[in-house]
Coordinates of C-alpha atoms in Angstrom, one line a residue:
X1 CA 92.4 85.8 102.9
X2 CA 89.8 84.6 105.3
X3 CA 88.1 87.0 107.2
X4 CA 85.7 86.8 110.9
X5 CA 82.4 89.1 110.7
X6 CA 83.4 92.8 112.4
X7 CA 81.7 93.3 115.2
X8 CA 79.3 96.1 115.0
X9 CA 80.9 98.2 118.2
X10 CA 84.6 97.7 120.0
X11 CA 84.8 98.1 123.6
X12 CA 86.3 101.1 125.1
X13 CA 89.7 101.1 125.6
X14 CA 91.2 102.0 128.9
X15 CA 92.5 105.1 130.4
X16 CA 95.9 103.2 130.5
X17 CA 96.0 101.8 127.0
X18 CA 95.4 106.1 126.1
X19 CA 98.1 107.3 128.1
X20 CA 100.4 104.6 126.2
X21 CA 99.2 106.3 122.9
X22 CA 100.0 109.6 123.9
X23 CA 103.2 108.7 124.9
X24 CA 104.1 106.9 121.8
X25 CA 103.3 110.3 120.0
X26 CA 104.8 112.2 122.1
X27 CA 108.3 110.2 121.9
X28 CA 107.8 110.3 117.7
X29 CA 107.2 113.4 117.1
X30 CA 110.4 113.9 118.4
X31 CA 112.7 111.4 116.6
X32 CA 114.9 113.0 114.5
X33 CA 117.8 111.4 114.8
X34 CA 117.9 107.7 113.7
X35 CA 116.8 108.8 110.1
X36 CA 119.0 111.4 109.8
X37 CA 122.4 109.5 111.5
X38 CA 123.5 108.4 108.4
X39 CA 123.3 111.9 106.7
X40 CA 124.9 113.3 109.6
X41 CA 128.0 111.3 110.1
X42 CA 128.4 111.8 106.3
X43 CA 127.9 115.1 105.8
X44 CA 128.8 116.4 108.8
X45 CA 131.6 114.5 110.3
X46 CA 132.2 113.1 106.9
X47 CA 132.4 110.0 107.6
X48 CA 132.4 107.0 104.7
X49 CA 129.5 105.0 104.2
X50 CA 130.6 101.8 105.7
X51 CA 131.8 103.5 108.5
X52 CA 128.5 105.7 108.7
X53 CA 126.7 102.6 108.5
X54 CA 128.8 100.8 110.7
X55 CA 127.3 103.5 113.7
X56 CA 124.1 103.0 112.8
X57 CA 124.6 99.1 113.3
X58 CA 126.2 100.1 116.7
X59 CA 122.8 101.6 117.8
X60 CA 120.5 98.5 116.3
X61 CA 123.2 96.2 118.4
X62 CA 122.5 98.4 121.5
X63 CA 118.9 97.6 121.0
X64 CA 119.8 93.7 120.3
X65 CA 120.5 94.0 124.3
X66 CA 118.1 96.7 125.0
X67 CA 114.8 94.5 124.4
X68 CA 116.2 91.6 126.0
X69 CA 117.0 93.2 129.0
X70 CA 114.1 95.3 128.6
X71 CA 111.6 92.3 128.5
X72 CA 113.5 91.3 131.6
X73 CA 113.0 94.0 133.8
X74 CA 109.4 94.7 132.8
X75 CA 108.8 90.7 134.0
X76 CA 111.0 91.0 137.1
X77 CA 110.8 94.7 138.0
X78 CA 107.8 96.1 136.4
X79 CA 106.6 97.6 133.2
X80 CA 106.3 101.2 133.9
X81 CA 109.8 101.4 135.7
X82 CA 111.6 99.9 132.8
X83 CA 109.4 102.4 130.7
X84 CA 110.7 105.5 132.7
X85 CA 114.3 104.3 133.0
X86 CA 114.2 103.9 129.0
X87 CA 113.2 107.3 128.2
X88 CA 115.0 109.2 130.3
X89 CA 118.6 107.1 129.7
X90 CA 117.7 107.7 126.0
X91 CA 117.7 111.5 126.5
X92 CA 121.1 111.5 127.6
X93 CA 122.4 108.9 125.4
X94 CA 121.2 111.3 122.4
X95 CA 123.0 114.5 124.1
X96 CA 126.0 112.1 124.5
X97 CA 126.1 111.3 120.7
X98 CA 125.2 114.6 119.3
X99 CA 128.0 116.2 121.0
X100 CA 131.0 113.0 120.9
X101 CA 134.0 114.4 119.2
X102 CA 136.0 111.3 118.4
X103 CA 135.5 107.9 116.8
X104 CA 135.7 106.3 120.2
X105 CA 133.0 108.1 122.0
X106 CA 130.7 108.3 119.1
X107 CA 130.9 104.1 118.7
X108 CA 130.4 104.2 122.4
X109 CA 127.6 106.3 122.3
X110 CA 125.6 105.0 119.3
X111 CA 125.6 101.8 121.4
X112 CA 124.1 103.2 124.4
X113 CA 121.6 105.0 122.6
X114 CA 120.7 101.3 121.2
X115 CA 121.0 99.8 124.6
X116 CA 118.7 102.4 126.2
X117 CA 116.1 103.2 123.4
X118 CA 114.5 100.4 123.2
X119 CA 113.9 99.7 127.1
X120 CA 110.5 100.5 126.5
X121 CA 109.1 98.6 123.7
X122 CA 108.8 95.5 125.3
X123 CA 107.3 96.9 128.5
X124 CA 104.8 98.8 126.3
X125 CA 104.0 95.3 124.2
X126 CA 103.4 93.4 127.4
X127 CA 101.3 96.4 129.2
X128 CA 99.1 96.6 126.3
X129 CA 98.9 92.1 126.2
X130 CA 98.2 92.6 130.1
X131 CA 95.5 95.3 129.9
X132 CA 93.4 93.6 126.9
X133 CA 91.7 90.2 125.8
X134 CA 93.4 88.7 122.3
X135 CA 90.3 89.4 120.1
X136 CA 91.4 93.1 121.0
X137 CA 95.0 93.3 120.9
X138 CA 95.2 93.7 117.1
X139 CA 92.6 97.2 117.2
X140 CA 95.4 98.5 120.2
X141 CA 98.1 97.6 118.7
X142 CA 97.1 99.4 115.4
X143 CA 96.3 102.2 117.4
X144 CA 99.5 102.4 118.8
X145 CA 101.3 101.8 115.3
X146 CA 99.0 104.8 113.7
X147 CA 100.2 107.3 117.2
X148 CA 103.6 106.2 116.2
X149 CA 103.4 107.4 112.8
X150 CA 101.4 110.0 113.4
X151 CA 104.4 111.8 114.9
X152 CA 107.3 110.2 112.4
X153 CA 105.1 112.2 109.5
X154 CA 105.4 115.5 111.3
X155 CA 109.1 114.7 112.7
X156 CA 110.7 113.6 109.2
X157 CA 109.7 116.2 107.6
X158 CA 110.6 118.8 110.3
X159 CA 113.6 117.0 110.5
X160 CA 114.8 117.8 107.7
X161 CA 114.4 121.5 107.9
X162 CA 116.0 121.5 110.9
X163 CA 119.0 119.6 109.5
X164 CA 119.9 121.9 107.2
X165 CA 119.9 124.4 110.4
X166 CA 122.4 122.0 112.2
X167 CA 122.3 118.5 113.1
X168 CA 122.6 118.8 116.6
X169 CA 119.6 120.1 117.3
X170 CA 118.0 117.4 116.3
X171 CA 119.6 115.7 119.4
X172 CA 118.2 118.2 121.8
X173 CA 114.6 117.9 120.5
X174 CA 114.6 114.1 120.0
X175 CA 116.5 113.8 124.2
X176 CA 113.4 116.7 125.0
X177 CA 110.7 114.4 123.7
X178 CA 111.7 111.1 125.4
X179 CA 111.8 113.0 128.9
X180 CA 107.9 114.4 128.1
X181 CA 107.0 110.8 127.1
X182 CA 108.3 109.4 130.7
X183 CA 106.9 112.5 132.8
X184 CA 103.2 110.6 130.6
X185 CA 104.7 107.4 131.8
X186 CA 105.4 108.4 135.6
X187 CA 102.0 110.7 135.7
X188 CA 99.2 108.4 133.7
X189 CA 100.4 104.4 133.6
X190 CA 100.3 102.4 136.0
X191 CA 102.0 99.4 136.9
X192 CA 100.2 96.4 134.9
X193 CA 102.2 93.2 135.5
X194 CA 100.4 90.4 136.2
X195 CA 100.3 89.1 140.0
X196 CA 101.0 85.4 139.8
X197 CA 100.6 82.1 142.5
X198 CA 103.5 82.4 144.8
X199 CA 106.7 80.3 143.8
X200 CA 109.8 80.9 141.5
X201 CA 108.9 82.7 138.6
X202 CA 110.1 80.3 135.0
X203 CA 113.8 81.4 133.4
X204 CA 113.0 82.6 129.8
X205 CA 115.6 81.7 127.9
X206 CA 114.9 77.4 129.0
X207 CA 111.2 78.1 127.9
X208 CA 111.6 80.4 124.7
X209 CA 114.3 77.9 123.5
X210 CA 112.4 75.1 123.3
X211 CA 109.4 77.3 121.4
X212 CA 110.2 76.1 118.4
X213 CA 107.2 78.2 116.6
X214 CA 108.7 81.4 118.3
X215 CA 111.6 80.9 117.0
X216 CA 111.0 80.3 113.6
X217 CA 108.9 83.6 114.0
X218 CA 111.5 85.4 115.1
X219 CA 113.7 84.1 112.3
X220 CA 111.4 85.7 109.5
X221 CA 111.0 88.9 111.6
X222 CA 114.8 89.3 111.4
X223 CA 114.5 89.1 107.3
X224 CA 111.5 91.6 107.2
X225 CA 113.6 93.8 109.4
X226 CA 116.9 93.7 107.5
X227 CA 114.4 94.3 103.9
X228 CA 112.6 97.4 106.3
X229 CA 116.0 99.3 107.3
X230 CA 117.4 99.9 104.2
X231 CA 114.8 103.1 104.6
X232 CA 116.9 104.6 107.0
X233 CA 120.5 103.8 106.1
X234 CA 120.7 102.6 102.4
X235 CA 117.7 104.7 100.8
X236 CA 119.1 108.4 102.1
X237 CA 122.9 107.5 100.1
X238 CA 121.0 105.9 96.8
X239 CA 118.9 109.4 96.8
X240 CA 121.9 111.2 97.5
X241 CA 123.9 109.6 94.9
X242 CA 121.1 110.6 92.6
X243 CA 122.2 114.2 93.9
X244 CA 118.9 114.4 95.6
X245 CA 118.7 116.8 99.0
X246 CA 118.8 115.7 102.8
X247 CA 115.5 117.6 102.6
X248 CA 114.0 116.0 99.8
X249 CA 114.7 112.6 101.3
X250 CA 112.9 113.8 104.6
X251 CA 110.0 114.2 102.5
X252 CA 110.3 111.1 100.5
X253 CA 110.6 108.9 103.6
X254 CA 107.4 111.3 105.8
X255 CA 105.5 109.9 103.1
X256 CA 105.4 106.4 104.8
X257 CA 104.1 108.1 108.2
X258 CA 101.6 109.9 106.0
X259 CA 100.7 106.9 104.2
X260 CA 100.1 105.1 107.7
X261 CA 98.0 108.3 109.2
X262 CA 95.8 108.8 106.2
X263 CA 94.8 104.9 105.7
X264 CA 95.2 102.7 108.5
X265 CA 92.2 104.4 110.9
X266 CA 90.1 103.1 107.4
X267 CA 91.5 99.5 107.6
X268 CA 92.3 99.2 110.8
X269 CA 89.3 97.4 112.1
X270 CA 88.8 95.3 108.7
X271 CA 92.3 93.8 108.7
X272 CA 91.4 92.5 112.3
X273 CA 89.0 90.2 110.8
X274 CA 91.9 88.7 108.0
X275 CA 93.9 85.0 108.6
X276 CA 96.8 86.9 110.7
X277 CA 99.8 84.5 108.8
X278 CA 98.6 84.9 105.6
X279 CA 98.3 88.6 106.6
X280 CA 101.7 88.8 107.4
X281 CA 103.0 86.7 104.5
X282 CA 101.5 89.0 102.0
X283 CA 102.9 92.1 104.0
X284 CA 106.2 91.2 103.7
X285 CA 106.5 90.3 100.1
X286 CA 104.5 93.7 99.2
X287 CA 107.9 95.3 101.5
X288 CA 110.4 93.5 99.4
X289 CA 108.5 94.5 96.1
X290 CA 107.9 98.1 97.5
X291 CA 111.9 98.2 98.3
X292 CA 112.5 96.6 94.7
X293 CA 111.4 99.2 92.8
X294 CA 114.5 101.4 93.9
X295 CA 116.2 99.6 91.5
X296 CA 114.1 101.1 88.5
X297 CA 113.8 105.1 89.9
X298 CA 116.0 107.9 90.2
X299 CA 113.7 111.2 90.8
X300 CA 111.8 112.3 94.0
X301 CA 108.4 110.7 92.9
X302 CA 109.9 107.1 91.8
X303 CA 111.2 106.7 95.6
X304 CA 107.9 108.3 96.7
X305 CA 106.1 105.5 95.0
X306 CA 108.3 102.6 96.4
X307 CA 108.0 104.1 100.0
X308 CA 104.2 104.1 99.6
X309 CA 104.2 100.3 97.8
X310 CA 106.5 99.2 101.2
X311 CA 104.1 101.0 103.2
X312 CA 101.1 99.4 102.5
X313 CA 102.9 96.3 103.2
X314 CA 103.5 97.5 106.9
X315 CA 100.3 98.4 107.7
X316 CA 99.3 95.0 107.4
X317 CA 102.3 93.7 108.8
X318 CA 102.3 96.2 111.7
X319 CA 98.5 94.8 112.5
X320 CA 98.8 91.7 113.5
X321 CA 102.5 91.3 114.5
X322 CA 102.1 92.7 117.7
X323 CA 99.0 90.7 118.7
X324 CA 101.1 86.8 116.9
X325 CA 103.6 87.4 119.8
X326 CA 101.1 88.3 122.3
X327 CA 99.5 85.1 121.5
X328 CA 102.8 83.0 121.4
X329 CA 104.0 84.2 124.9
X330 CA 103.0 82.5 128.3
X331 CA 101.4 85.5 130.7
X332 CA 104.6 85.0 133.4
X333 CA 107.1 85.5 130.5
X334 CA 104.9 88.1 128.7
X335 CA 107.5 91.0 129.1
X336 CA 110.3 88.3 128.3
X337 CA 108.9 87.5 125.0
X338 CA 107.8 90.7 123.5
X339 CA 111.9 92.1 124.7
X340 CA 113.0 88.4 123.0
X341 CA 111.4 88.7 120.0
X342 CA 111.6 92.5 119.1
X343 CA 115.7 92.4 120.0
X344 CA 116.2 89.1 118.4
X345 CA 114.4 90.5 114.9
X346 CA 113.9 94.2 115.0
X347 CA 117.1 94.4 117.1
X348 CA 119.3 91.7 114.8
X349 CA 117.6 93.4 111.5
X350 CA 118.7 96.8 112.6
X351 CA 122.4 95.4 112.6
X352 CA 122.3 93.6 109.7
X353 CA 120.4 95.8 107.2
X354 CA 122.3 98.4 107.6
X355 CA 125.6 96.5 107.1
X356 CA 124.6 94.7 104.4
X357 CA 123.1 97.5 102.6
X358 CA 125.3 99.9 103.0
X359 CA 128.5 97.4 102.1
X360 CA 126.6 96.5 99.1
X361 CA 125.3 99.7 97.8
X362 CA 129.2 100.7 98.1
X363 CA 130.4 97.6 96.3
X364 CA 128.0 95.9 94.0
X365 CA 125.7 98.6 93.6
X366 CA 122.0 100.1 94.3
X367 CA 120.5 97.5 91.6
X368 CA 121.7 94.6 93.7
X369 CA 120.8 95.9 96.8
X370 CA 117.1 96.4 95.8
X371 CA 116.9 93.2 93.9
X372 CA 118.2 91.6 96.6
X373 CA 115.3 93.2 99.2
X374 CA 112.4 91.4 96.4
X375 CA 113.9 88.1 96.6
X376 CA 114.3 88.1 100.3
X377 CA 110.3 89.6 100.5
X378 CA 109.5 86.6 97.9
X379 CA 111.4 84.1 100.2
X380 CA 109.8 85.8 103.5
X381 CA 106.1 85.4 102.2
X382 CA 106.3 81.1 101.6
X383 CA 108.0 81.1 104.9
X384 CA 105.1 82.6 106.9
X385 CA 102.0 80.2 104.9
X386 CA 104.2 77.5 105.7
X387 CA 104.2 78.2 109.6
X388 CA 100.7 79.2 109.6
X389 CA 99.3 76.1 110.7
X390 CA 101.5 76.1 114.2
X391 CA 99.8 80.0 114.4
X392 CA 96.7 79.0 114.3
X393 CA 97.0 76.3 116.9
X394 CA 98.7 78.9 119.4
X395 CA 96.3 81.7 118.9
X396 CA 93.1 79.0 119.6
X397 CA 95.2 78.0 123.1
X398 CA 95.1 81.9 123.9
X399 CA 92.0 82.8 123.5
X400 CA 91.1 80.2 126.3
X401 CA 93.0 82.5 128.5
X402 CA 91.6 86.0 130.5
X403 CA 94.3 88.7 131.0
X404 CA 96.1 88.3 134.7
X405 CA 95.3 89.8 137.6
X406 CA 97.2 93.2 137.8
X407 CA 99.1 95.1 140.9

């Protein structure tokens, strides 16, 4: 992969950009729930699989709607208002689900945790876009990636203790930690969105339609996401059908947040200076190679080793993905984009790799399913080097541009 000389010092980051990392690890060191939902509706409402996995594809369609209307309000309303409303709707939606009783409520609930979860992500994508020049997006955006695992190593494992206390206090922590991250929000952040010529402000959907790089972006997002959530829904039932622990599987998967903590401050600044799409390309092929090797192991240490092959594939990924999109989306649809393309992949890959898993684990089996993740990686890697090209021409046009003017 090419590489640019790394400068010899990076500017300061902002007091805002800071308060945005905080928050991020506040809100992870908290969030117990979404690796644990399976296990719980399993073991605890025993629930089947499909159905188990059916929930969990409730929550990632919530979040289908959350980012778009997320992106929305962050564009139309504000960023740090959309932030706050996020966090503290989340906090009830988790006391809602932790405490539903029937099938009804708990559908209905898993959904509005979705819906309301993911408010913030593309407020927090944009702020960050708003606040910093491209050529520094990737170092903040890494930053933020390494908070965010930061806190998913201590919460997975803790997580797992505390599950075999009782599952519902993971609820109660993981609702406690989203209303500290918005009191960061309401106290530290403020409002970033750009102030722009008078006049009607552009529709998204007209403009991102016609993006015809975006979109095929967001089309190989949605396959890396559907290969990256099988660690949360099929992984925990393949180690538990290898009559492995809840426990042991919270330690298995806080190896990918250790992974992330102990290596990426170390690379961080070096995979800056690499060809972003070819970057990317080889990220998600090393995922779907990472999530292969489930179909050779059976003990604690062979799903150790796949979760740290897939992880090294998302560090790189998680580098640069942030700072493509940044570069892909016009500054008065900034908000619009980030909530676009995070619902339409993250969102559409949280729906679909859990189905798919899950549905295949429980009819063709755990070889297929992990098979199936290397081919899709392969596929995913000669799809990115073929739209590099279109990339490159898009990040040239941003660099042209300053960050907006901000309230």
């Amino acid at each position: 992969m090419t590489t640019t000389a790394v400068p010899e010092s990076a500017p300061r980051l902002p007091r805002a950009f800071w308060a945005l990392w905080v928050c991020q690890l506040v809100n992870r060191l908290g969030s117990f729930v979404q690796p644990f939902l399976v296990l719980y509706l399993t073991q605890d409402r025993h629930l089947s699989a499909g159905t188990a996995g059916a929930v969990a594809a409730a929550v990632g369609a919530g979040s289908v709607v959350s980012q778009l209307v997320g992106g929305w309000l962050s564009d139309r309303f504000g960023r740090r208002r959309t932030m706050l409303i996020g966090f503290l709707g989340t906090a009830a939606a988790l006391i809602l689900l932790g405490s539903a009783q029937s099938m009804p409520t708990i559908w209905a609930s898993a959904f509005i945790v979705g819906l309301l979860g993911d408010l913030f992500r593309p407020a927090v994508q944009a702020t960050v876009a708003d606040l910093l020049q491209p050529k520094e997006r990737v170092r903040a955006y890494g930053l933020l990636f390494w908070a965010i695992n930061l806190g998913f190593s201590v919460s997975t494992v803790s997580a797992g203790v505390l599950a075999s206390v009782g599952y519902s206090l993971l609820f109660w922590i993981n609702a406690g930690t989203s209303v500290v991250a918005a009191l960061v929000i309401w106290r530290m952040v403020p409002e970033t969105r750009p102030v722009l010529d008078e006049g009607p402000r552009r529709q998204l959907l007209p403009v991102a339609l016609r993006d015809t790089t975006f979109l095929l972006m967001i089309l190989l997002q949605i396959g890396y996401a559907t290969i990256y959530f099988q660690g949360y829904s099929t992984l925990p039932l393949a180690m538990a059908a290898d009559h492995l622990q809840s426990s042991t599987y919270g330690l298995v998967i806080a190896l990918n947040g250790v992974v992330i903590v102990v290596v990426q401050p170390f690379v961080n600044r070096r995979l800056a200076t690499y060809d972003r799409p070819k970057l990317l390309a080889s990220s998600m092929l090393i995922v779907g190679l990472g999530f292969g090797l489930g179909a050779i192991v059976h003990s604690w240490w062979g799903y150790g080793l796949s979760v740290v092959v897939w992880t090294i594939g998302e560090i790189g990924f998680a580098a640069v993905i942030g700072a493509v999109f940044a570069d892909l989306a016009p500054v008065d649809l900034r908000g619009g984009y980030m909530g676009l393309a995070g619902s339409m992949s993250f969102g559409l890959g949280s729906v679909i790799g859990p189905l798919a898993g899950t549905n295949v684990l429980e009819h063709a089996g755990r070889t297929t399913v992990w098979l199936g993740c290397a081919v899709l990686g392969a596929i995913l890697f000669v799809g990115q080097l073929a739209l590099a090209p279109a990339l490159h021409r898009r990040a040239k046009a941003s660099a042209l541009l300053l960050p907006a003017e901000v309230a």
